[in-house]
PDB file of C-alpha atoms in Angstrom:
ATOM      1  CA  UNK O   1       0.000   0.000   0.000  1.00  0.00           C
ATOM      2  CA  UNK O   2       1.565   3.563  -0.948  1.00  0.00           C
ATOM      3  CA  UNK O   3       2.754   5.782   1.876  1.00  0.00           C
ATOM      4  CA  UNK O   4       4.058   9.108   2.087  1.00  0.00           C
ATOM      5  CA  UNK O   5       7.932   8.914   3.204  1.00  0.00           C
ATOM      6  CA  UNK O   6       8.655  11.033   6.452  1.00  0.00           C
ATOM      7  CA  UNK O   7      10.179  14.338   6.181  1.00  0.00           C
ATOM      8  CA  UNK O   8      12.339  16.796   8.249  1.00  0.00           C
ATOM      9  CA  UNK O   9       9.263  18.566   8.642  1.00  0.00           C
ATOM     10  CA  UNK O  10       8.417  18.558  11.884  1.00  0.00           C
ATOM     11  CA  UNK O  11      12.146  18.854  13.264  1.00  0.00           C
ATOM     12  CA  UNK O  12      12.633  22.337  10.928  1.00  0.00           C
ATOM     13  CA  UNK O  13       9.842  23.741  12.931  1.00  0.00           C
ATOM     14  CA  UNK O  14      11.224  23.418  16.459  1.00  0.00           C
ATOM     15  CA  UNK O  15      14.316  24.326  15.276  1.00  0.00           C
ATOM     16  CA  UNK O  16      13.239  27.415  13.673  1.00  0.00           C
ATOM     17  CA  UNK O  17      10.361  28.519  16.820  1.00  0.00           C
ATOM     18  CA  UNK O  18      12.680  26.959  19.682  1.00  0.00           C
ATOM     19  CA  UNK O  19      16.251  27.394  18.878  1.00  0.00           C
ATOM     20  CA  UNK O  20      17.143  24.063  19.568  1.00  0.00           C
ATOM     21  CA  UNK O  21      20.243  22.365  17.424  1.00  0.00           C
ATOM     22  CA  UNK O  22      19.740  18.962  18.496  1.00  0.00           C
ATOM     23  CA  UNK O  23      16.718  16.874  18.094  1.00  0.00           C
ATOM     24  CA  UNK O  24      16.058  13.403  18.870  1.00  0.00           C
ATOM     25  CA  UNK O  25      12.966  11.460  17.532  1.00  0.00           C
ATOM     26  CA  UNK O  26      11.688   8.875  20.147  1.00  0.00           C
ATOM     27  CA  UNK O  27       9.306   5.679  19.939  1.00  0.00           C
ATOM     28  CA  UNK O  28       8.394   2.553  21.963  1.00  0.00           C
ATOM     29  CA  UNK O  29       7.689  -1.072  20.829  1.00  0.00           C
ATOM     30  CA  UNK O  30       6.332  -3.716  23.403  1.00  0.00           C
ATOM     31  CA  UNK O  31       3.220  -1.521  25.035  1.00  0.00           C
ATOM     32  CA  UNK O  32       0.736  -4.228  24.767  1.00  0.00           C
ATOM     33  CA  UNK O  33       2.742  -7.226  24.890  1.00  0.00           C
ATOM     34  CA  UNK O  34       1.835  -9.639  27.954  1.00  0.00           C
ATOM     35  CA  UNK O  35       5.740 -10.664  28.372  1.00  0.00           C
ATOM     36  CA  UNK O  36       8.827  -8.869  27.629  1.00  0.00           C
ATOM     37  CA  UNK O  37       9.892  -5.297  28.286  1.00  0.00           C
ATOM     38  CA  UNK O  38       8.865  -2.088  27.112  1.00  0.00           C
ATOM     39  CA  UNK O  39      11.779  -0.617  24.242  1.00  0.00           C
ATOM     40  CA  UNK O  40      12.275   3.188  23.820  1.00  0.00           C
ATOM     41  CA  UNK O  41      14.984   4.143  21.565  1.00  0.00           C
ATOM     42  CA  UNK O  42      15.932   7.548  20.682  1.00  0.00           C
ATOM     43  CA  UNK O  43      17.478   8.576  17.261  1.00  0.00           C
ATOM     44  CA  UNK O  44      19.219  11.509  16.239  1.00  0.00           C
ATOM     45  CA  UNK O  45      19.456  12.101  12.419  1.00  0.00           C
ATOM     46  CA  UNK O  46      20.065  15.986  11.815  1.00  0.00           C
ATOM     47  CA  UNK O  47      18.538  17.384   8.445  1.00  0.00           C
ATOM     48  CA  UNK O  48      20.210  14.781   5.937  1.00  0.00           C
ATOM     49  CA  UNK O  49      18.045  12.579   3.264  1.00  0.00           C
ATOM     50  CA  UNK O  50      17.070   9.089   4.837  1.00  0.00           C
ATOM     51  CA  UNK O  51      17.620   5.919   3.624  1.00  0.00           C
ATOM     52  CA  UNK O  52      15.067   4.802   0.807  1.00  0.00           C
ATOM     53  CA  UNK O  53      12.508   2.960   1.990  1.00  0.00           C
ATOM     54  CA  UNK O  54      12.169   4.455   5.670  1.00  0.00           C
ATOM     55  CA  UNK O  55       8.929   4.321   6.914  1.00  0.00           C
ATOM     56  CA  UNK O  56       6.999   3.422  10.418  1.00  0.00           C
ATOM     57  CA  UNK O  57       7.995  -0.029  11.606  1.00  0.00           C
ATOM     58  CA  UNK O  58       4.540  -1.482  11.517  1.00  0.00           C
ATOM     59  CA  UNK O  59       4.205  -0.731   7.622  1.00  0.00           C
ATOM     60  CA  UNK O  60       7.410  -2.880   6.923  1.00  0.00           C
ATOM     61  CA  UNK O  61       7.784  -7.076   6.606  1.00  0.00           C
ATOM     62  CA  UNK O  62      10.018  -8.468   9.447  1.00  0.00           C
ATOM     63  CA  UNK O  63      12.595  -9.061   6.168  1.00  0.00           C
ATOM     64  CA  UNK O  64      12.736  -5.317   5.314  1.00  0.00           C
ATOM     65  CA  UNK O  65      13.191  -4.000   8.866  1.00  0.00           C
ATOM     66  CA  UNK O  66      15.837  -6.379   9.582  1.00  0.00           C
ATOM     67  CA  UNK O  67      17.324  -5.457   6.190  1.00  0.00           C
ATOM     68  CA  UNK O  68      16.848  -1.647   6.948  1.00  0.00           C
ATOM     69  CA  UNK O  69      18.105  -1.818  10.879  1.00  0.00           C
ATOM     70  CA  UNK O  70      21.915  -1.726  10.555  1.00  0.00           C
ATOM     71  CA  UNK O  71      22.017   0.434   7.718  1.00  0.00           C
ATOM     72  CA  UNK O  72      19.953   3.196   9.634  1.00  0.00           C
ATOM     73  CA  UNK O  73      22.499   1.872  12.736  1.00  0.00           C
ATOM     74  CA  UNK O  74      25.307   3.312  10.867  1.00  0.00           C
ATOM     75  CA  UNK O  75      23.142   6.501   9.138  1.00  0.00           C
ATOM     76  CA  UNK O  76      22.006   8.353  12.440  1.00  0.00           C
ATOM     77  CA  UNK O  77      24.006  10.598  14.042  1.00  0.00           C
ATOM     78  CA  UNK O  78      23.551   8.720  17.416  1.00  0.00           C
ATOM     79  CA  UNK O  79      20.973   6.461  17.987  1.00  0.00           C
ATOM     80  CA  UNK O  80      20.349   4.716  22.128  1.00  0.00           C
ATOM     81  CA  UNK O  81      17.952   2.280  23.688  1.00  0.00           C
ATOM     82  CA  UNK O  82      15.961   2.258  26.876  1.00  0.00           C
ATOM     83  CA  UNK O  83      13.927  -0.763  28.048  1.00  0.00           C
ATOM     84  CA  UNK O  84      12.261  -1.026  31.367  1.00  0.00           C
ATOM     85  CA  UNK O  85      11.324  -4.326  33.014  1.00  0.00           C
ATOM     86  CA  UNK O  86       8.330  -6.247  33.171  1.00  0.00           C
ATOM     87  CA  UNK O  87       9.021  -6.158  36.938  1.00  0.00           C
ATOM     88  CA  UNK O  88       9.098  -1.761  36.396  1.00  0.00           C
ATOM     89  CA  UNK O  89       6.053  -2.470  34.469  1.00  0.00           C
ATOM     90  CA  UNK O  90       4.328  -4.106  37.200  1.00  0.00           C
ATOM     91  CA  UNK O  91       5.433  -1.874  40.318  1.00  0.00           C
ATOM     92  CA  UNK O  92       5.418   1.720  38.475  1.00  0.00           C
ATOM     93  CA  UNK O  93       2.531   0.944  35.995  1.00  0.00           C
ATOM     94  CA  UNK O  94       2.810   2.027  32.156  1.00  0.00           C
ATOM     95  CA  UNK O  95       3.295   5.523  32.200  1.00  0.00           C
ATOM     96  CA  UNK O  96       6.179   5.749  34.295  1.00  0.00           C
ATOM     97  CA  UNK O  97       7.544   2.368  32.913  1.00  0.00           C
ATOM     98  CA  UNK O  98       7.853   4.635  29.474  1.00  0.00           C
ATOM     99  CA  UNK O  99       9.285   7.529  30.800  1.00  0.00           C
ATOM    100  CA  UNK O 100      11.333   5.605  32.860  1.00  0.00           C
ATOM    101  CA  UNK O 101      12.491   3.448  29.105  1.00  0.00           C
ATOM    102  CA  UNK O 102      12.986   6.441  27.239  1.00  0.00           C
ATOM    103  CA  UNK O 103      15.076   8.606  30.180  1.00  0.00           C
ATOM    104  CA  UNK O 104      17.354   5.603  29.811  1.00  0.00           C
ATOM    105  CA  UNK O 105      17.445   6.317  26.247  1.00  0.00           C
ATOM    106  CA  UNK O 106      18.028   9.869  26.065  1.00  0.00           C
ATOM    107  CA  UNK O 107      20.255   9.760  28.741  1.00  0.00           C
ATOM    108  CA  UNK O 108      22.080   6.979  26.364  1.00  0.00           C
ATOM    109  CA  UNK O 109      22.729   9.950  23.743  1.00  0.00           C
ATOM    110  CA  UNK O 110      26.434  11.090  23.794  1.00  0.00           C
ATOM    111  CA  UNK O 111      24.939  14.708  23.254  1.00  0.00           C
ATOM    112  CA  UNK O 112      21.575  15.944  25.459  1.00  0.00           C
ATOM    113  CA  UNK O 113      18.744  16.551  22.758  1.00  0.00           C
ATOM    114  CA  UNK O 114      17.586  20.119  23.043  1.00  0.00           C
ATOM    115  CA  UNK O 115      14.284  18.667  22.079  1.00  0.00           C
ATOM    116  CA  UNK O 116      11.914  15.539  21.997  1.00  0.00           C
ATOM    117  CA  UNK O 117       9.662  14.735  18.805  1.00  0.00           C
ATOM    118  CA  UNK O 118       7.815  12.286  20.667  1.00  0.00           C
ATOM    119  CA  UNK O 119       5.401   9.511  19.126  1.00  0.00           C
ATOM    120  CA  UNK O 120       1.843   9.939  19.720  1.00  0.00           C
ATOM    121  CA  UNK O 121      -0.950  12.474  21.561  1.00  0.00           C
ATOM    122  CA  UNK O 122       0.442  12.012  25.243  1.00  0.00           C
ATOM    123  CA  UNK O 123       3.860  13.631  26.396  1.00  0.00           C
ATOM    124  CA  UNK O 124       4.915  11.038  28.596  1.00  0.00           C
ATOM    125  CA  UNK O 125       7.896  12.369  29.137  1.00  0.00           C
ATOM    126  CA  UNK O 126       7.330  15.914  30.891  1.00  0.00           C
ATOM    127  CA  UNK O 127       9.920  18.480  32.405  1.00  0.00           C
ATOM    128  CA  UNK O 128      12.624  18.769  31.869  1.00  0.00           C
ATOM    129  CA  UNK O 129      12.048  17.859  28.436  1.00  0.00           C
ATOM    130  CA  UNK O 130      11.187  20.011  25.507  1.00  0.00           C
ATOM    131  CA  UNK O 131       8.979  17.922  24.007  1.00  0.00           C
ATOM    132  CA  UNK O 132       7.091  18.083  20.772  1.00  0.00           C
ATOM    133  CA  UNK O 133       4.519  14.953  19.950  1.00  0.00           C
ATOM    134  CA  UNK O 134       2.938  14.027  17.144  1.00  0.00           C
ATOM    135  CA  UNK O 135       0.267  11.224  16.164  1.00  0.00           C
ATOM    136  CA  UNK O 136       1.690   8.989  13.813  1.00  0.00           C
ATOM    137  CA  UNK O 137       5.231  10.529  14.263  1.00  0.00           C
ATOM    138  CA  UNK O 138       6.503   7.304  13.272  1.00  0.00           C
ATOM    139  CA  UNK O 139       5.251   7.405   9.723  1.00  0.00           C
ATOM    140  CA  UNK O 140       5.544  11.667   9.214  1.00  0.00           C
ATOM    141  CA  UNK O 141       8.815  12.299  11.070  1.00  0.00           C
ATOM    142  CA  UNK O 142      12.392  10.954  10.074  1.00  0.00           C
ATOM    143  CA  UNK O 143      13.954  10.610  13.142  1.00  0.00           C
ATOM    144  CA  UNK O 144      11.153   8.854  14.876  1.00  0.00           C
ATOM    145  CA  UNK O 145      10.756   6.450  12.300  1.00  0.00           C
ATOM    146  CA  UNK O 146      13.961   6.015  12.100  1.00  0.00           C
ATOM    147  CA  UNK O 147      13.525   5.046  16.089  1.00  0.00           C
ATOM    148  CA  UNK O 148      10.822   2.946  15.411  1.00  0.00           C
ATOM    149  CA  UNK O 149      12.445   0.264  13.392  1.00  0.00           C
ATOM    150  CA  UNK O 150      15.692  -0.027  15.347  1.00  0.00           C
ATOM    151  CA  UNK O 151      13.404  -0.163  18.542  1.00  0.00           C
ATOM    152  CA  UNK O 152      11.524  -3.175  17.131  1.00  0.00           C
ATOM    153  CA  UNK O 153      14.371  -4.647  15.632  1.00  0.00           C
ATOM    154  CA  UNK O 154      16.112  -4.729  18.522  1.00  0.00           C
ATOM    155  CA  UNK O 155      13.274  -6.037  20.821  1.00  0.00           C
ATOM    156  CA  UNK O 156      11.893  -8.736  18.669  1.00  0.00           C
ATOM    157  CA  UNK O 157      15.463 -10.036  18.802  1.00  0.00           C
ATOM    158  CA  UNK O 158      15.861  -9.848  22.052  1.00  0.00           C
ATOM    159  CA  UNK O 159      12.503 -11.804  22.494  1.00  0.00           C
ATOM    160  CA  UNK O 160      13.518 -14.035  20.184  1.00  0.00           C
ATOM    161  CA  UNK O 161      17.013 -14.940  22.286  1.00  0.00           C
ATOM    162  CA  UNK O 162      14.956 -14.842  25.307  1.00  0.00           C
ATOM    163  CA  UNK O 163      12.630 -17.647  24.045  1.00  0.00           C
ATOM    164  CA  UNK O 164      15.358 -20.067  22.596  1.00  0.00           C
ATOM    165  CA  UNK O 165      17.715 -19.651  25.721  1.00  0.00           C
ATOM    166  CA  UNK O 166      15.369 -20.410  28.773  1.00  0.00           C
ATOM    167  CA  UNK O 167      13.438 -23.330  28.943  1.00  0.00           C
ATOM    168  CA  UNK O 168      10.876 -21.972  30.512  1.00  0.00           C
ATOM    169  CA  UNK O 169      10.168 -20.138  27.751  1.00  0.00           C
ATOM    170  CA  UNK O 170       9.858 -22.718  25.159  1.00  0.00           C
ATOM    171  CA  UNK O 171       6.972 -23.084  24.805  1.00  0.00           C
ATOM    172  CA  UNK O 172       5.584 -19.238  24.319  1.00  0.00           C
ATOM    173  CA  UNK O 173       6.724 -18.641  20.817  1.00  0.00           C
ATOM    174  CA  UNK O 174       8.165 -15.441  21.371  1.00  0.00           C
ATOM    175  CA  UNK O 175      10.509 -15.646  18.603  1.00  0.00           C
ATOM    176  CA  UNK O 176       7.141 -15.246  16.641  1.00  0.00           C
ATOM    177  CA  UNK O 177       4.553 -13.242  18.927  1.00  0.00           C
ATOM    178  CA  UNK O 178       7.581 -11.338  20.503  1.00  0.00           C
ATOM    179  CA  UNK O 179       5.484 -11.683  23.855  1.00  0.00           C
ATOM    180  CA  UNK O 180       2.330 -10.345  22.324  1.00  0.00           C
ATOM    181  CA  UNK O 181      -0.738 -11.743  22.852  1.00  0.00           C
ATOM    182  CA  UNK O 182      -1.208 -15.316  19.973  1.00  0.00           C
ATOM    183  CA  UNK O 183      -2.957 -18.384  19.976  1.00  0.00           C
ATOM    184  CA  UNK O 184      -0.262 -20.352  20.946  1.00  0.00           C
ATOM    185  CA  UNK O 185       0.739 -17.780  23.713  1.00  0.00           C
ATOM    186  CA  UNK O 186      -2.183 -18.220  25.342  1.00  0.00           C
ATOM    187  CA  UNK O 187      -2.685 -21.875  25.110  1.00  0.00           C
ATOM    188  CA  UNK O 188       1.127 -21.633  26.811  1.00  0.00           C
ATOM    189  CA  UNK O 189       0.159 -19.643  29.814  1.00  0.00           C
ATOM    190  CA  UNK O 190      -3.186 -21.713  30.245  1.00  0.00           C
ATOM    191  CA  UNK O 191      -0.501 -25.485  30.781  1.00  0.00           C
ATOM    192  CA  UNK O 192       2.153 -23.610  32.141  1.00  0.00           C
ATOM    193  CA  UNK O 193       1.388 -20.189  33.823  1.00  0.00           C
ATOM    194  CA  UNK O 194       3.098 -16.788  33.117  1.00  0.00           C
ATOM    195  CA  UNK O 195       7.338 -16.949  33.442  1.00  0.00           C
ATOM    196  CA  UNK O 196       9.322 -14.339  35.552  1.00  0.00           C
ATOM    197  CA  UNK O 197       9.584 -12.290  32.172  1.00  0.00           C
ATOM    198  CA  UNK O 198       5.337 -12.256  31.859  1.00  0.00           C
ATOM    199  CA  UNK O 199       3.626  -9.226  33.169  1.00  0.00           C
ATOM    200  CA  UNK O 200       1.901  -9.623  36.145  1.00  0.00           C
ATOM    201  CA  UNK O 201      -0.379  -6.877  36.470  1.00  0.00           C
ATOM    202  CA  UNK O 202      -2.072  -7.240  33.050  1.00  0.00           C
ATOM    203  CA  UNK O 203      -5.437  -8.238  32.636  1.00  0.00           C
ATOM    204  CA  UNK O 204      -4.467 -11.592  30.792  1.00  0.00           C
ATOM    205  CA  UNK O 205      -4.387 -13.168  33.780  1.00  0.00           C
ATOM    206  CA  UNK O 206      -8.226 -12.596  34.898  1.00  0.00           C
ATOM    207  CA  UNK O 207      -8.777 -14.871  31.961  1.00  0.00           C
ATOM    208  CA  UNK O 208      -6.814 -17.632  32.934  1.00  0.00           C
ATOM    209  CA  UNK O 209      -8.188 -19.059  36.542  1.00  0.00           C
ATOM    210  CA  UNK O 210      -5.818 -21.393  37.878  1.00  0.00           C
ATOM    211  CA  UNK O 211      -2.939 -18.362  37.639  1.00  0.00           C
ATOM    212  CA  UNK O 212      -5.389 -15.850  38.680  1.00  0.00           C
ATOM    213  CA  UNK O 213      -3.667 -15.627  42.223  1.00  0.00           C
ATOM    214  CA  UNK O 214      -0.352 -14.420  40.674  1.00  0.00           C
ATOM    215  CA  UNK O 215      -1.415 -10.955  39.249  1.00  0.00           C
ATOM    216  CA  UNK O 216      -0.245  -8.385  41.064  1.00  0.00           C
ATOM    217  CA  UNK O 217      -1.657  -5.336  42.486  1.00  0.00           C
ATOM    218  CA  UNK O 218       0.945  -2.101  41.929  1.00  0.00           C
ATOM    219  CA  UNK O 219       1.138  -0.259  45.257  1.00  0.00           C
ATOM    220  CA  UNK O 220       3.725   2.105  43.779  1.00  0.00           C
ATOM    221  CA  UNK O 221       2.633   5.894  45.151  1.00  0.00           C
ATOM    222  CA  UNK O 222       4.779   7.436  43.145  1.00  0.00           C
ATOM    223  CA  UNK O 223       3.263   5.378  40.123  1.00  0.00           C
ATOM    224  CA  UNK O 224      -0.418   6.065  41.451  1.00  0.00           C
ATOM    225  CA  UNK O 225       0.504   9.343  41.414  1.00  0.00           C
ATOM    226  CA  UNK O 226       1.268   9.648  38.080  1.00  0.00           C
ATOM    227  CA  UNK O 227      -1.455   7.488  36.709  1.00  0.00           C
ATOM    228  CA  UNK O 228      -3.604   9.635  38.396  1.00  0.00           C
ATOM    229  CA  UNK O 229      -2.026  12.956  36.270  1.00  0.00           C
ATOM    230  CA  UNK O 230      -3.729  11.311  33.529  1.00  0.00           C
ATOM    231  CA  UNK O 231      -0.845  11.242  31.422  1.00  0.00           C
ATOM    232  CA  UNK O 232      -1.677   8.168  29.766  1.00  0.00           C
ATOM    233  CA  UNK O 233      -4.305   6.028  31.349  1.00  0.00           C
ATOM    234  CA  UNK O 234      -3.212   3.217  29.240  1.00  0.00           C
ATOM    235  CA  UNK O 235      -5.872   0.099  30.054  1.00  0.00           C
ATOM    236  CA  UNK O 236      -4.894  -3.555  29.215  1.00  0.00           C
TER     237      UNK O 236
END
């Protein structure tokens, strides 16, 4: 299906109302996945032409991403990834388990952006960011596309690894459903029960009765706190 490449658009425009010389495009992969963590990574790119065929992550095959990864590796300026735990998940909740992902990331950069173009409607980032979002960011906005396919890239492989080196985790598929909910995901955690790397405050487990007792309630007041900003509100 056709699809407008992204542009330098967006980054022109807080460089020409903020002043700011560095920009860094940010995006996530693993929000809604039941198992595995959540991947920020943050690319800077400057104002030079992309690589041909650069595009949102979800609009590539697994083939082209993994083709177009390293090559956009070695094109950014600096790239850096954040992940936070499905343990963090669990105690801080979603929103902070994202900000907390894509500090890590930032905070990877060898240079402090000046400014954020951040995926989506909802800055979950906050001060002291400058921070510019935008919906679909990932398909308008070089840098964050850019971010979006070495993010999943990098996370599906490190599912992937995670599923053929544990045991425990045979059985899940997640070199295919990358912890995301599947058939055969579910018909996993229904013999065998969630594994240390499931999340175990998502609502996955109210479906599943004989591991009901495992989810976990976050008690996190600093998390409550923010949930309660309504930031995000993310439901699963």
């Amino acid at each position: 299906m056709p699809y407008e490449p992204p542009t330098h658009t967006v980054e022109r425009s807080i460089r020409a109302t903020t002043g700011a010389r560095t920009v860094a495009g940010v995006d996530e992969v693993g929000r809604g996945a039941w198992a595995g963590p959540v991947t920020v990574c943050a690319a800077i790119t400057g104002l030079r032409r992309p690589p041909e065929g650069l595009t949102d992550s979800k609009l590539l095959t697994p083939r082209r991403r993994a083709e177009l990864e390293p090559v956009l590796r070695n094109w950014v300026t600096a790239y850096a990834l954040g992940d936070a735990s499905p343990q963090e998940i669990d105690d801080l909740g979603m929103t902070a388990a994202l900000r907390l992902a894509a500090v890590r990331a930032l905070e990877g950069l060898p240079v402090r952006p000046d400014a954020v173009i951040l995926d989506g409607k909802h800055d979950y980032l906050g001060v002291p960011w400058t921070v510019r979002t935008v919906i679909k960011g990932d398909q308008s906005c070089i840098a964050v596309a850019a971010a979006s396919v070495i993010a999943k890239v990098h996370r599906d492989r490190l599912m992937a690894e995670l599923g053929a080196a544990s045991e425990d985790c045979g059985d899940f598929a997640f070199d295919a459903n990358a912890g995301y909910p599947s058939p055969v995901h579910r018909a996993a955690l229904e013999e065998r029960g969630p594994t240390a790397h499931h999340r175990l405050s998502w609502s996955y487990l109210d479906g599943l009765p004989r591991w009901q007792h495992l989810k976990k309630v976050r008690i996190s007041a600093e998390a409550a706190a923010l949930e309660s900003g309504g930031q995000l509100g993310f439901e699963f």
